[in-house]
Amino acid sequence: MRLFFATDVHGSDICFKKFVNSGKFYKADVIILGGDTTGKMLVFLVDQGDGSFLSNYSSDEDELFHEGAELEEHEKNIRNSGYYPYRVTKAQMRELNSSHEAMESLFQRVMLETTERWVKLAEERLKDTSIRCIIAPGNDDHLEIDEVIKASERIEYGEGRVIDLGKHELLSCGWTNPTPWDTPRECSEEELLAKIEGLAKEVKNPKSAIFNLHAPPYRSGLDDAPELKENLQMVAGGATKPVGSTAVRAVIEKYQPMLGLHGHIHEGKGEQKIGKTMCINPGSAYGDWVLQGYLADVDDRGIGSQLLITG
Amino acid sequence: MATTGAASSPGIPSEKPTLFLRKASGVVKAFSPLDSFAYNVLANNPMTLGAISFLLIPWAFPGGNIPIAMFIAMIGGLFCAITYSFLQASMPRTGGDYVFQSRLLGPSIAFPFTFGAYVVANAMFIGLNGWMFCAMIFGPLFQLLGGAWQNKSLLDFAALINQPWGFFLGGMVMIAWITIMVSVPFTLYAKIQKWFFFVGGLATLGAAVVLLLMTQDGWQANLNSFMSQNFGVKDAYQTVIGNAQAAGFNPNLNFQWAATMPAVASCWFILMSSMWGAGNAGEIRDKGSVRTKFYQIAGSLFFSAGIAGLFGYLIVSRFGSQFLSSATWLFTQAPDKTPLPIAPFFSFLSMLASLNPLIIIMIWLAFFCFWWMANPNAGVYGTRVLLAMSMDRAIPAWFGKVNSKTHTPFNAMMATALLATGFNALYSFTLWFPPLTTALSFLIGVSYAVTCFAGALWPFLKPESFKASPAGKYMIGSVPVITISGLVFVAFMIFLIYYFLTVPALGINGVPGLVLGFGSFILGYLIYLVFKAYRKQKESLDLAMVYLEIPPE
């Protein structure tokens, strides 16, 4: 079986499209998206009333874009970088800027609409193939997106389940240990351990299983993130520290699955053996429009060839 | 919830476009420009790199003007800084030449050039340290303290370590130190480095003040007194000049452009590491990210050029150009005729600005602190590149293994240490290898040029991603600025390569230099081809897939 795993696309249209196409491109039997699928930012485009829209995305000065191809290209660029473009009138902008709740509510709506669009796109592109596509949310994904994924008949929802892949079983948990950002799916190490342990008990043969755990194991080298000051500013000099999960590490050490698929820490690209388990974090460079992933040929003897790819 | 950009935040109604950034992991602020600037300028290590260049320029290019050469090197480097600012602001999570080149030009080009620049050149730089340990750092300290305290044991010890085995053992101490520092948690490494940089920065300031207050006559008197009291050499200053003239060297050359231009290649050696330290950026590419990066990289470049240019001026004006060129010429071309007990690195010569032990130690600290803490950087860079190559399976996975107990890339570090030990032996026990040191700036400079070339082509190779990036906003007419800056730096590097290939003192144009300079790249390419073929035969996944872009549509 050839599997492809990517994670942390964070709303990037182009990265999601690449993920959906990865099965055909790499001749993979199973493609797995490991979590943190949704975007982080709304970018407003304010209608100036004369056919032009003002934007302040990724440039030193506010820029005007004319309705039509120019504006659409700008919106496409924003989507490819992982953000949600949203057209508003001046009055709507004023209203949104005055209400935190309105902003949050709009963000939720756009996020869900985008997820629905992505699910439809995946269904369309995969309909004539036998490629299995599994999507499991991560700590940054709001709980509401689960229903959108579950509703699909073509995409398999991975979170909190053990999926039979033939000779292998796939266990998925997108919850993580606490982060400085108070994200939707994080909990204490004790709770996380209980969640994963509960799932691991359903696995029939851990030795051939694949554990898709969004948080990387603590001190695995796959969990090195920039050290932050209290104001979330990076410490100068590029100092990093391990921020992975002790619960994930404990589970890996206890059950020794064949493969551990992780994400969460975008800078933590790499592979690390913990006992007999090959743990992988392909990292993420979604903002560069690059889909980082992991490609492997696995069989009942274990992992054959494997590559960390930059697709 | 947070907002970014200059627009208003919720609560202050405005019709200006804004950005709404939700709570999500990884939403961090890049380190402040001031923090970055401070880190980069200190990490650039102009003092010890300057010491190597200032040992070469006076004798190899007599009549060359160091501050002018430094200025030209800085202007050339500025275009490299611009290109790297665009790349680092646009691909903030990429981190390094190997991935920049791989993404834009493919691994078959990236591997050989970064192998030469970051595997071979880094190991060579580490290997160079034994010689620096004894001849540039500890040797002069023990000589001058021995003289100041009239302590023969210290003088004898200085002479003892300035022998091949002393160089070699000093080199092994440095390799061990680098291995330890690569192995400790990065936070601890950063903290230790910060303190060394702080002390080194203050000491550098002190050294500059001492030299500024010193007259040439005063310095000459110190040298003569030191040499007379400890080595029985009378009027050492004139003796050095006289011996060089008697041996056929003419130190009486006035300023010449023809001598200044090749000196640019040597000055580039001091400035080139400015591109390395910009570090990790914030994930959200907001307004001004290119400018911030540029301030960081160019600030480091300007600072290093300023420091090196200032000391370049000071050593010529305080030690005298005749003496300086004669002393360095004798050391490199007629070592049996020099009366000086140790290599005339500018560390030794600067410490002679005072015979007071406290001031000697202060000036020594200016060299020691930067040298001691900047060197593990070479180990870090070398191992990171090996890790990246290993992850791409361009070299065996063995190199990328991280020790689960120490949490360090032990195998990559051991490979680097082994290669560095080989270079350490070449530096310690041969006379033909040390002059090849400037090949370092050739190897690294060529890799920079390849990265800049990749940057120049980016708008044409991947126009969509370029247009959407912060770099895509900077155009002159219809020409992307990155294309202009990238190509100008490539032209600057071709200008330097001309001198590398035609000037014997720059170490590349003989057989050993050519083998080292070009052979490193060729060896890198062969390793890439061999391993690629091996994987194709033995494994089911083709190495070529690593950087193939998945079509999105």
Short mmCIF file of N, CA and C in Angstrom, two decimals, chain B residues 26 161 168 182 216 222 307 315 331 459:
data_model
loop_
_atom_site.label_atom_id
_atom_site.label_comp_id
_atom_site.label_asym_id
_atom_site.label_seq_id
_atom_site.Cartn_x
_atom_site.Cartn_y
_atom_site.Cartn_z
N GLY B 26 0.68 28.92 16.26
CA GLY B 26 1.68 29.40 15.31
C GLY B 26 1.56 30.87 15.00
N ILE B 161 52.67 25.97 21.61
CA ILE B 161 51.40 25.69 20.91
C ILE B 161 51.42 26.17 19.47
N PHE B 168 47.04 21.27 15.77
CA PHE B 168 46.13 20.14 15.63
C PHE B 168 45.31 19.93 16.91
N VAL B 182 26.62 22.04 19.69
CA VAL B 182 25.54 21.59 18.80
C VAL B 182 24.63 20.62 19.55
N GLN B 216 51.08 56.05 15.85
CA GLN B 216 51.95 55.06 15.23
C GLN B 216 53.29 54.97 15.97
N ASN B 222 55.97 50.33 21.54
CA ASN B 222 55.52 49.13 22.27
C ASN B 222 56.07 47.86 21.64
N ILE B 307 32.67 47.98 10.92
CA ILE B 307 33.66 47.53 11.92
C ILE B 307 34.96 47.12 11.22
N ILE B 315 44.46 49.60 11.52
CA ILE B 315 45.71 48.82 11.48
C ILE B 315 46.73 49.44 10.53
N PHE B 331 55.91 36.62 6.94
CA PHE B 331 55.26 35.47 7.58
C PHE B 331 54.82 34.44 6.55
N PRO B 459 10.45 34.85 -10.70
CA PRO B 459 9.25 35.41 -11.35
C PRO B 459 8.90 34.73 -12.65
#
